[in-house]
PDB file of C-alpha atoms in Angstrom:
ATOM      1  CA  MET L  25       0.000   0.000   0.000  1.00 85.00           C
ATOM      2  CA  ILE L  26       1.422   3.379  -1.009  1.00 93.00           C
ATOM      3  CA  PRO L  27       0.768   6.494   1.120  1.00 96.00           C
ATOM      4  CA  TRP L  28      -1.745   9.159   0.099  1.00 97.00           C
ATOM      5  CA  LEU L  29      -0.351  12.697   0.186  1.00 98.00           C
ATOM      6  CA  GLU L  30      -2.420  15.577   1.510  1.00 97.00           C
ATOM      7  CA  LEU L  31      -1.467  19.065   0.341  1.00 95.00           C
ATOM      8  CA  ASP L  32       0.935  19.521   3.257  1.00 94.00           C
ATOM      9  CA  SER L  33       2.216  15.934   3.427  1.00 97.00           C
ATOM     10  CA  PRO L  34       5.946  15.390   2.888  1.00 97.00           C
ATOM     11  CA  PHE L  35       7.119  12.711   0.493  1.00 98.00           C
ATOM     12  CA  PRO L  36       7.990   9.386   2.084  1.00 97.00           C
ATOM     13  CA  ASP L  37      11.604   8.247   1.946  1.00 96.00           C
ATOM     14  CA  ILE L  38      12.319   6.927  -1.534  1.00 96.00           C
ATOM     15  CA  SER L  39      13.486   3.643  -0.045  1.00 94.00           C
ATOM     16  CA  LYS L  40       9.759   3.001   0.468  1.00 95.00           C
ATOM     17  CA  ALA L  41       9.087   2.928  -3.288  1.00 96.00           C
ATOM     18  CA  LEU L  42       7.524  -0.273  -4.577  1.00 96.00           C
ATOM     19  CA  THR L  43       9.734  -2.876  -6.188  1.00 93.00           C
ATOM     20  CA  GLU L  44       9.316  -5.072  -9.252  1.00 88.00           C
ATOM     21  CA  GLU L  45       7.916  -7.798  -7.025  1.00 85.00           C
ATOM     22  CA  ASP L  46       5.113  -5.409  -6.021  1.00 84.00           C
ATOM     23  CA  GLY L  47       4.072  -4.975  -9.662  1.00 82.00           C
ATOM     24  CA  ALA L  48       4.690  -1.223  -9.885  1.00 90.00           C
ATOM     25  CA  ALA L  49       8.443  -0.752  -9.583  1.00 93.00           C
ATOM     26  CA  GLY L  50       9.322   2.754  -8.405  1.00 95.00           C
ATOM     27  CA  LEU L  51       5.845   3.891  -7.353  1.00 97.00           C
ATOM     28  CA  LEU L  52       6.260   5.903  -4.153  1.00 98.00           C
ATOM     29  CA  ALA L  53       3.079   7.816  -3.345  1.00 98.00           C
ATOM     30  CA  ALA L  54      -0.179   9.226  -4.702  1.00 98.00           C
ATOM     31  CA  GLY L  55      -2.057  12.473  -4.243  1.00 98.00           C
ATOM     32  CA  GLY L  56      -0.744  15.908  -3.328  1.00 97.00           C
ATOM     33  CA  ASP L  57      -0.695  18.581  -6.002  1.00 97.00           C
ATOM     34  CA  LEU L  58       1.393  19.894  -8.896  1.00 97.00           C
ATOM     35  CA  SER L  59       2.306  23.237  -7.365  1.00 98.00           C
ATOM     36  CA  PRO L  60       5.810  24.594  -8.016  1.00 98.00           C
ATOM     37  CA  ARG L  61       6.699  23.927  -4.372  1.00 98.00           C
ATOM     38  CA  ARG L  62       5.675  20.278  -4.620  1.00 98.00           C
ATOM     39  CA  LEU L  63       7.277  19.708  -8.039  1.00 98.00           C
ATOM     40  CA  LEU L  64      10.605  21.268  -7.052  1.00 98.00           C
ATOM     41  CA  ASP L  65      10.662  19.293  -3.808  1.00 98.00           C
ATOM     42  CA  ALA L  66      10.046  16.127  -5.818  1.00 98.00           C
ATOM     43  CA  TYR L  67      12.800  16.760  -8.355  1.00 98.00           C
ATOM     44  CA  ARG L  68      15.305  17.684  -5.657  1.00 98.00           C
ATOM     45  CA  HIS L  69      14.725  14.266  -4.098  1.00 98.00           C
ATOM     46  CA  GLY L  70      14.779  12.181  -7.298  1.00 98.00           C
ATOM     47  CA  ILE L  71      10.986  11.881  -7.520  1.00 98.00           C
ATOM     48  CA  PHE L  72       8.821  12.633 -10.561  1.00 98.00           C
ATOM     49  CA  PRO L  73       5.077  12.611 -11.385  1.00 97.00           C
ATOM     50  CA  TRP L  74       3.698  10.235 -13.989  1.00 95.00           C
ATOM     51  CA  PHE L  75       0.041   9.334 -14.310  1.00 93.00           C
ATOM     52  CA  SER L  76      -2.751   9.005 -16.851  1.00 87.00           C
ATOM     53  CA  GLU L  77      -5.695  11.354 -17.349  1.00 81.00           C
ATOM     54  CA  ASN L  78      -8.157   9.605 -15.037  1.00 83.00           C
ATOM     55  CA  GLN L  79      -5.690   8.583 -12.337  1.00 90.00           C
ATOM     56  CA  PRO L  80      -4.690  10.447  -9.170  1.00 95.00           C
ATOM     57  CA  ILE L  81      -1.273  12.096  -9.222  1.00 97.00           C
ATOM     58  CA  LEU L  82       1.281   9.295  -8.938  1.00 97.00           C
ATOM     59  CA  TRP L  83       4.847   9.903  -7.759  1.00 98.00           C
ATOM     60  CA  TRP L  84       7.770   7.659  -8.780  1.00 97.00           C
ATOM     61  CA  SER L  85      11.413   7.028  -7.971  1.00 97.00           C
ATOM     62  CA  THR L  86      12.662   4.293 -10.274  1.00 95.00           C
ATOM     63  CA  ASP L  87      15.603   1.982  -9.667  1.00 95.00           C
ATOM     64  CA  PRO L  88      17.542   1.704 -11.893  1.00 95.00           C
ATOM     65  CA  ARG L  89      17.273   5.215 -13.305  1.00 96.00           C
ATOM     66  CA  MET L  90      17.714   5.971 -17.006  1.00 96.00           C
ATOM     67  CA  VAL L  91      20.127   8.864 -17.558  1.00 98.00           C
ATOM     68  CA  LEU L  92      21.917  10.470 -20.475  1.00 98.00           C
ATOM     69  CA  LYS L  93      25.436  11.599 -19.670  1.00 98.00           C
ATOM     70  CA  THR L  94      25.940  14.651 -21.854  1.00 97.00           C
ATOM     71  CA  GLU L  95      29.385  13.522 -23.034  1.00 97.00           C
ATOM     72  CA  GLN L  96      27.845  10.243 -24.211  1.00 97.00           C
ATOM     73  CA  PHE L  97      25.062  11.680 -26.378  1.00 96.00           C
ATOM     74  CA  ALA L  98      25.135   9.541 -29.521  1.00 94.00           C
ATOM     75  CA  VAL L  99      25.101  11.483 -32.803  1.00 94.00           C
ATOM     76  CA  SER L 100      24.794   9.230 -35.847  1.00 94.00           C
ATOM     77  CA  ALA L 101      26.445  10.123 -39.136  1.00 95.00           C
ATOM     78  CA  SER L 102      23.081  10.997 -40.687  1.00 96.00           C
ATOM     79  CA  LEU L 103      22.107  13.202 -37.740  1.00 95.00           C
ATOM     80  CA  ARG L 104      25.448  14.989 -37.863  1.00 96.00           C
ATOM     81  CA  LYS L 105      24.845  15.712 -41.557  1.00 96.00           C
ATOM     82  CA  THR L 106      21.413  17.126 -40.709  1.00 97.00           C
ATOM     83  CA  LEU L 107      22.833  19.239 -37.895  1.00 97.00           C
ATOM     84  CA  ARG L 108      25.379  20.754 -40.268  1.00 96.00           C
ATOM     85  CA  LYS L 109      22.581  21.579 -42.713  1.00 97.00           C
ATOM     86  CA  VAL L 110      20.637  23.299 -39.940  1.00 97.00           C
ATOM     87  CA  HIS L 111      23.774  25.168 -38.829  1.00 96.00           C
ATOM     88  CA  ARG L 112      24.354  26.479 -42.371  1.00 96.00           C
ATOM     89  CA  SER L 113      20.722  27.501 -42.711  1.00 97.00           C
ATOM     90  CA  ILE L 114      20.789  29.483 -39.470  1.00 95.00           C
ATOM     91  CA  ALA L 115      23.688  31.497 -40.873  1.00 93.00           C
ATOM     92  CA  THR L 116      22.298  31.938 -44.420  1.00 96.00           C
ATOM     93  CA  ASP L 117      18.675  31.513 -45.500  1.00 96.00           C
ATOM     94  CA  ARG L 118      17.357  31.147 -41.921  1.00 95.00           C
ATOM     95  CA  ARG L 119      14.756  28.567 -42.944  1.00 97.00           C
ATOM     96  CA  TRP L 120      15.809  26.629 -39.856  1.00 98.00           C
ATOM     97  CA  GLN L 121      15.905  28.270 -36.441  1.00 98.00           C
ATOM     98  CA  ILE L 122      16.760  26.959 -32.978  1.00 98.00           C
ATOM     99  CA  ARG L 123      15.103  28.711 -30.058  1.00 98.00           C
ATOM    100  CA  PHE L 124      14.898  28.150 -26.333  1.00 98.00           C
ATOM    101  CA  ASP L 125      11.810  29.104 -24.321  1.00 98.00           C
ATOM    102  CA  PHE L 126      10.122  30.917 -27.216  1.00 98.00           C
ATOM    103  CA  ALA L 127       6.994  28.722 -27.174  1.00 98.00           C
ATOM    104  CA  PHE L 128       7.236  26.617 -24.013  1.00 98.00           C
ATOM    105  CA  GLU L 129       3.544  25.829 -23.644  1.00 98.00           C
ATOM    106  CA  GLN L 130       3.209  25.030 -27.357  1.00 98.00           C
ATOM    107  CA  VAL L 131       6.039  22.504 -27.028  1.00 98.00           C
ATOM    108  CA  MET L 132       4.235  20.851 -24.126  1.00 97.00           C
ATOM    109  CA  ARG L 133       0.980  20.674 -26.062  1.00 96.00           C
ATOM    110  CA  GLU L 134       2.731  19.220 -29.099  1.00 96.00           C
ATOM    111  CA  CYS L 135       4.272  16.583 -26.825  1.00 95.00           C
ATOM    112  CA  ALA L 136       0.773  15.851 -25.494  1.00 93.00           C
ATOM    113  CA  ALA L 137      -0.793  15.458 -28.936  1.00 89.00           C
ATOM    114  CA  PRO L 138      -1.930  11.967 -30.039  1.00 78.00           C
ATOM    115  CA  ARG L 139       0.761   9.780 -31.545  1.00 67.00           C
ATOM    116  CA  ARG L 140       0.520   7.948 -34.855  1.00 61.00           C
ATOM    117  CA  ASP L 141      -1.045   4.961 -33.121  1.00 48.00           C
ATOM    118  CA  GLY L 142      -3.902   7.191 -31.962  1.00 47.00           C
ATOM    119  CA  ALA L 143      -2.937   7.103 -28.302  1.00 48.00           C
ATOM    120  CA  GLY L 144      -2.600  10.221 -26.212  1.00 52.00           C
ATOM    121  CA  THR L 145       0.174  10.839 -23.707  1.00 69.00           C
ATOM    122  CA  TRP L 146       0.374  11.335 -19.961  1.00 83.00           C
ATOM    123  CA  ILE L 147       0.682  15.127 -20.365  1.00 92.00           C
ATOM    124  CA  SER L 148      -2.697  16.265 -19.039  1.00 92.00           C
ATOM    125  CA  GLU L 149      -4.017  19.806 -18.564  1.00 93.00           C
ATOM    126  CA  ASP L 150      -2.928  19.578 -14.918  1.00 94.00           C
ATOM    127  CA  ILE L 151       0.605  18.707 -16.014  1.00 96.00           C
ATOM    128  CA  VAL L 152       0.647  21.589 -18.511  1.00 96.00           C
ATOM    129  CA  SER L 153      -0.527  23.993 -15.819  1.00 97.00           C
ATOM    130  CA  GLY L 154       2.036  22.777 -13.285  1.00 97.00           C
ATOM    131  CA  TYR L 155       5.022  23.007 -15.605  1.00 98.00           C
ATOM    132  CA  ARG L 156       3.872  26.307 -17.069  1.00 98.00           C
ATOM    133  CA  ALA L 157       4.143  27.679 -13.532  1.00 98.00           C
ATOM    134  CA  LEU L 158       7.653  26.230 -13.223  1.00 98.00           C
ATOM    135  CA  HIS L 159       8.535  27.865 -16.542  1.00 98.00           C
ATOM    136  CA  ARG L 160       7.400  31.258 -15.274  1.00 98.00           C
ATOM    137  CA  LEU L 161       9.692  30.793 -12.272  1.00 98.00           C
ATOM    138  CA  GLY L 162      12.662  29.926 -14.503  1.00 98.00           C
ATOM    139  CA  TYR L 163      12.873  26.210 -13.704  1.00 98.00           C
ATOM    140  CA  ALA L 164      11.263  24.637 -16.791  1.00 98.00           C
ATOM    141  CA  HIS L 165      12.656  25.175 -20.288  1.00 98.00           C
ATOM    142  CA  SER L 166      12.073  24.180 -23.895  1.00 98.00           C
ATOM    143  CA  ALA L 167      14.417  23.614 -26.829  1.00 98.00           C
ATOM    144  CA  GLU L 168      12.630  24.265 -30.121  1.00 98.00           C
ATOM    145  CA  VAL L 169      13.240  23.601 -33.812  1.00 98.00           C
ATOM    146  CA  TRP L 170      11.503  25.926 -36.268  1.00 98.00           C
ATOM    147  CA  LEU L 171      11.304  25.426 -40.040  1.00 98.00           C
ATOM    148  CA  ASP L 172       9.890  28.133 -42.305  1.00 98.00           C
ATOM    149  CA  GLY L 173       8.327  29.825 -39.294  1.00 97.00           C
ATOM    150  CA  LYS L 174       6.631  26.690 -37.925  1.00 98.00           C
ATOM    151  CA  LEU L 175       7.467  24.751 -34.782  1.00 98.00           C
ATOM    152  CA  VAL L 176       8.410  21.271 -36.032  1.00 98.00           C
ATOM    153  CA  GLY L 177      10.189  19.688 -33.092  1.00 98.00           C
ATOM    154  CA  GLY L 178      11.174  20.237 -29.516  1.00 98.00           C
ATOM    155  CA  ALA L 179      11.888  18.984 -26.032  1.00 97.00           C
ATOM    156  CA  TYR L 180      11.213  20.311 -22.563  1.00 98.00           C
ATOM    157  CA  GLY L 181      12.317  19.611 -19.021  1.00 98.00           C
ATOM    158  CA  VAL L 182      13.214  20.986 -15.610  1.00 98.00           C
ATOM    159  CA  SER L 183      16.517  22.598 -14.636  1.00 98.00           C
ATOM    160  CA  ILE L 184      17.785  22.849 -11.047  1.00 98.00           C
ATOM    161  CA  GLY L 185      21.392  23.927 -10.562  1.00 98.00           C
ATOM    162  CA  GLN L 186      23.501  21.712 -12.833  1.00 98.00           C
ATOM    163  CA  MET L 187      20.827  19.015 -13.092  1.00 98.00           C
ATOM    164  CA  PHE L 188      18.430  18.732 -16.017  1.00 98.00           C
ATOM    165  CA  TYR L 189      15.398  16.468 -15.951  1.00 98.00           C
ATOM    166  CA  GLY L 190      14.135  15.609 -19.423  1.00 97.00           C
ATOM    167  CA  GLU L 191      10.357  15.263 -19.676  1.00 96.00           C
ATOM    168  CA  SER L 192       9.240  14.763 -23.277  1.00 95.00           C
ATOM    169  CA  MET L 193      10.054  15.389 -26.939  1.00 94.00           C
ATOM    170  CA  PHE L 194       8.072  15.639 -30.158  1.00 95.00           C
ATOM    171  CA  THR L 195       8.785  15.817 -33.871  1.00 95.00           C
ATOM    172  CA  ARG L 196       6.789  16.851 -36.928  1.00 96.00           C
ATOM    173  CA  VAL L 197       9.581  16.416 -39.484  1.00 96.00           C
ATOM    174  CA  SER L 198      12.339  13.821 -39.618  1.00 94.00           C
ATOM    175  CA  ASP L 199      14.926  14.144 -36.828  1.00 95.00           C
ATOM    176  CA  ALA L 200      13.509  17.414 -35.438  1.00 97.00           C
ATOM    177  CA  SER L 201      13.324  16.129 -31.856  1.00 96.00           C
ATOM    178  CA  LYS L 202      16.906  14.855 -32.123  1.00 96.00           C
ATOM    179  CA  ILE L 203      18.014  18.253 -33.431  1.00 97.00           C
ATOM    180  CA  ALA L 204      16.380  19.932 -30.431  1.00 98.00           C
ATOM    181  CA  LEU L 205      18.026  17.454 -28.081  1.00 97.00           C
ATOM    182  CA  ALA L 206      21.438  17.939 -29.698  1.00 97.00           C
ATOM    183  CA  TYR L 207      21.307  21.716 -29.173  1.00 98.00           C
ATOM    184  CA  LEU L 208      19.999  21.246 -25.645  1.00 98.00           C
ATOM    185  CA  VAL L 209      22.719  18.730 -24.746  1.00 98.00           C
ATOM    186  CA  TYR L 210      25.464  20.971 -26.128  1.00 97.00           C
ATOM    187  CA  PHE L 211      24.104  23.995 -24.254  1.00 98.00           C
ATOM    188  CA  LEU L 212      23.893  22.041 -20.984  1.00 98.00           C
ATOM    189  CA  ARG L 213      27.400  20.692 -21.470  1.00 97.00           C
ATOM    190  CA  GLN L 214      28.710  24.254 -21.814  1.00 96.00           C
ATOM    191  CA  HIS L 215      27.079  25.063 -18.461  1.00 97.00           C
ATOM    192  CA  GLY L 216      28.554  22.185 -16.516  1.00 97.00           C
ATOM    193  CA  VAL L 217      25.621  19.777 -16.726  1.00 98.00           C
ATOM    194  CA  THR L 218      26.982  16.250 -17.025  1.00 98.00           C
ATOM    195  CA  MET L 219      23.781  14.224 -16.625  1.00 98.00           C
ATOM    196  CA  ILE L 220      20.201  14.440 -17.914  1.00 98.00           C
ATOM    197  CA  ASP L 221      17.571  12.467 -16.030  1.00 98.00           C
ATOM    198  CA  CYS L 222      15.522  10.396 -18.478  1.00 96.00           C
ATOM    199  CA  GLN L 223      13.544   8.638 -15.722  1.00 90.00           C
ATOM    200  CA  GLN L 224      12.521   5.416 -17.463  1.00 82.00           C
ATOM    201  CA  GLN L 225      14.213   2.950 -19.787  1.00 85.00           C
ATOM    202  CA  THR L 226      13.236   2.909 -23.480  1.00 86.00           C
ATOM    203  CA  ASP L 227      14.972   1.628 -26.606  1.00 90.00           C
ATOM    204  CA  HIS L 228      14.745   5.099 -28.167  1.00 87.00           C
ATOM    205  CA  LEU L 229      16.611   6.714 -25.285  1.00 90.00           C
ATOM    206  CA  ALA L 230      19.190   3.943 -25.338  1.00 93.00           C
ATOM    207  CA  SER L 231      19.798   4.612 -29.042  1.00 93.00           C
ATOM    208  CA  LEU L 232      20.699   8.201 -28.126  1.00 94.00           C
ATOM    209  CA  GLY L 233      23.281   7.091 -25.584  1.00 96.00           C
ATOM    210  CA  ALA L 234      21.197   6.922 -22.403  1.00 96.00           C
ATOM    211  CA  GLN L 235      21.860   4.114 -19.958  1.00 97.00           C
ATOM    212  CA  PRO L 236      20.487   2.893 -16.632  1.00 96.00           C
ATOM    213  CA  ILE L 237      22.340   3.537 -13.380  1.00 97.00           C
ATOM    214  CA  SER L 238      21.427   2.601  -9.831  1.00 96.00           C
ATOM    215  CA  ARG L 239      19.163   4.932  -7.888  1.00 96.00           C
ATOM    216  CA  SER L 240      21.870   5.367  -5.263  1.00 97.00           C
ATOM    217  CA  GLU L 241      24.372   6.539  -7.900  1.00 98.00           C
ATOM    218  CA  PHE L 242      21.755   8.852  -9.378  1.00 98.00           C
ATOM    219  CA  LEU L 243      20.933  10.393  -5.999  1.00 98.00           C
ATOM    220  CA  LEU L 244      24.590  10.954  -5.183  1.00 98.00           C
ATOM    221  CA  HIS L 245      25.046  12.880  -8.432  1.00 98.00           C
ATOM    222  CA  LEU L 246      21.756  14.725  -7.920  1.00 98.00           C
ATOM    223  CA  LYS L 247      22.723  15.997  -4.470  1.00 98.00           C
ATOM    224  CA  GLN L 248      25.922  17.512  -5.845  1.00 98.00           C
ATOM    225  CA  ALA L 249      24.386  18.899  -9.048  1.00 98.00           C
ATOM    226  CA  ILE L 250      21.464  20.788  -7.492  1.00 98.00           C
ATOM    227  CA  ALA L 251      23.815  22.595  -5.091  1.00 98.00           C
ATOM    228  CA  HIS L 252      25.101  24.729  -7.987  1.00 98.00           C
ATOM    229  CA  PRO L 253      23.560  28.089  -8.974  1.00 97.00           C
ATOM    230  CA  GLN L 254      20.754  28.167 -11.517  1.00 98.00           C
ATOM    231  CA  ILE L 255      21.504  28.537 -15.231  1.00 97.00           C
ATOM    232  CA  HIS L 256      19.987  31.819 -16.413  1.00 93.00           C
ATOM    233  CA  ASN L 257      21.122  32.641 -19.963  1.00 94.00           C
ATOM    234  CA  TRP L 258      19.019  30.118 -21.896  1.00 97.00           C
ATOM    235  CA  ARG L 259      20.157  30.791 -25.462  1.00 97.00           C
ATOM    236  CA  PRO L 260      21.222  28.134 -27.959  1.00 96.00           C
ATOM    237  CA  VAL L 261      24.891  28.059 -28.854  1.00 93.00           C
ATOM    238  CA  PRO L 262      26.292  26.979 -32.256  1.00 93.00           C
ATOM    239  CA  LEU L 263      27.229  23.313 -32.540  1.00 92.00           C
ATOM    240  CA  PHE L 264      29.920  23.943 -35.149  1.00 88.00           C
ATOM    241  CA  ALA L 265      32.544  26.616 -35.728  1.00 76.00           C
ATOM    242  CA  ASP L 266      31.988  28.694 -38.856  1.00 65.00           C
TER     243      ASP L 266
END
C-alpha cells in the first residue's frame, strides 16, 4: 500500500518505493498537487510525477534510473549531416531556427498530442498547468526547432542547478526532436551539466546514448548537481565553428 499525500504531506523516503515484485516498480506515493513547491521538492529528491488522465497524481522514484550523460550523447552520421545543414541555414537563408523558451507551452501541447497509433500521452491539462508555472519561475525550459516559421520539433524539461530532468520530446519532421536534443545537450554541457535524467528505460533513449544507473548513484550525483547556482542565460549556442 502506497501512502496518500495531503497538500501539506511530505514525500515518504524513496526507499519506500515499490519494487518489481510489487508490480509497480518505483511507485512511491499518490495524491498531493502539482504546485511549483511540490514539483521542485520532488525533483530535488529524485521523484517525478507520472500518471494518466483519469488517475490520481502518482509519484515515482525508479531503480535503476535511465540517464543520459551529456558527453555520451550519440550522434549518428546521418544526424550529424542534418545538424550541419541546420547550422548552415541558421547562418544563411534562416529557414531553420533553434530557439529556447520561445513557445514553451506550445512545445508541451505538441508533446501531449496523439501519436501515430492514436494514443494520447500522460501530459494532461494539470501537467501543462504545473510546468507552465515552473517555466514562469525559470525552472522549466524548452528547446525548439523551427522550419519556415513553424514549430516542427522540440523537447522540454526541468533545470535545477547543474541538473536537467528531461520530460518529453516531439517531432513533426524527420529528426527534429533529435536536433532539439542535440542543441539542448550541447548547451547544458557548456554550463557544466553532465547528466540528464531520463527517468525510465526505453529503446529510443538507449539509441541516443542513455543508460540505466542505480538509484543510489543517481541520488549521489543529484545531491551535488542541485547545489550549484541556476543557469539563467538560456540561449542556444552553435554546434559547429563557422
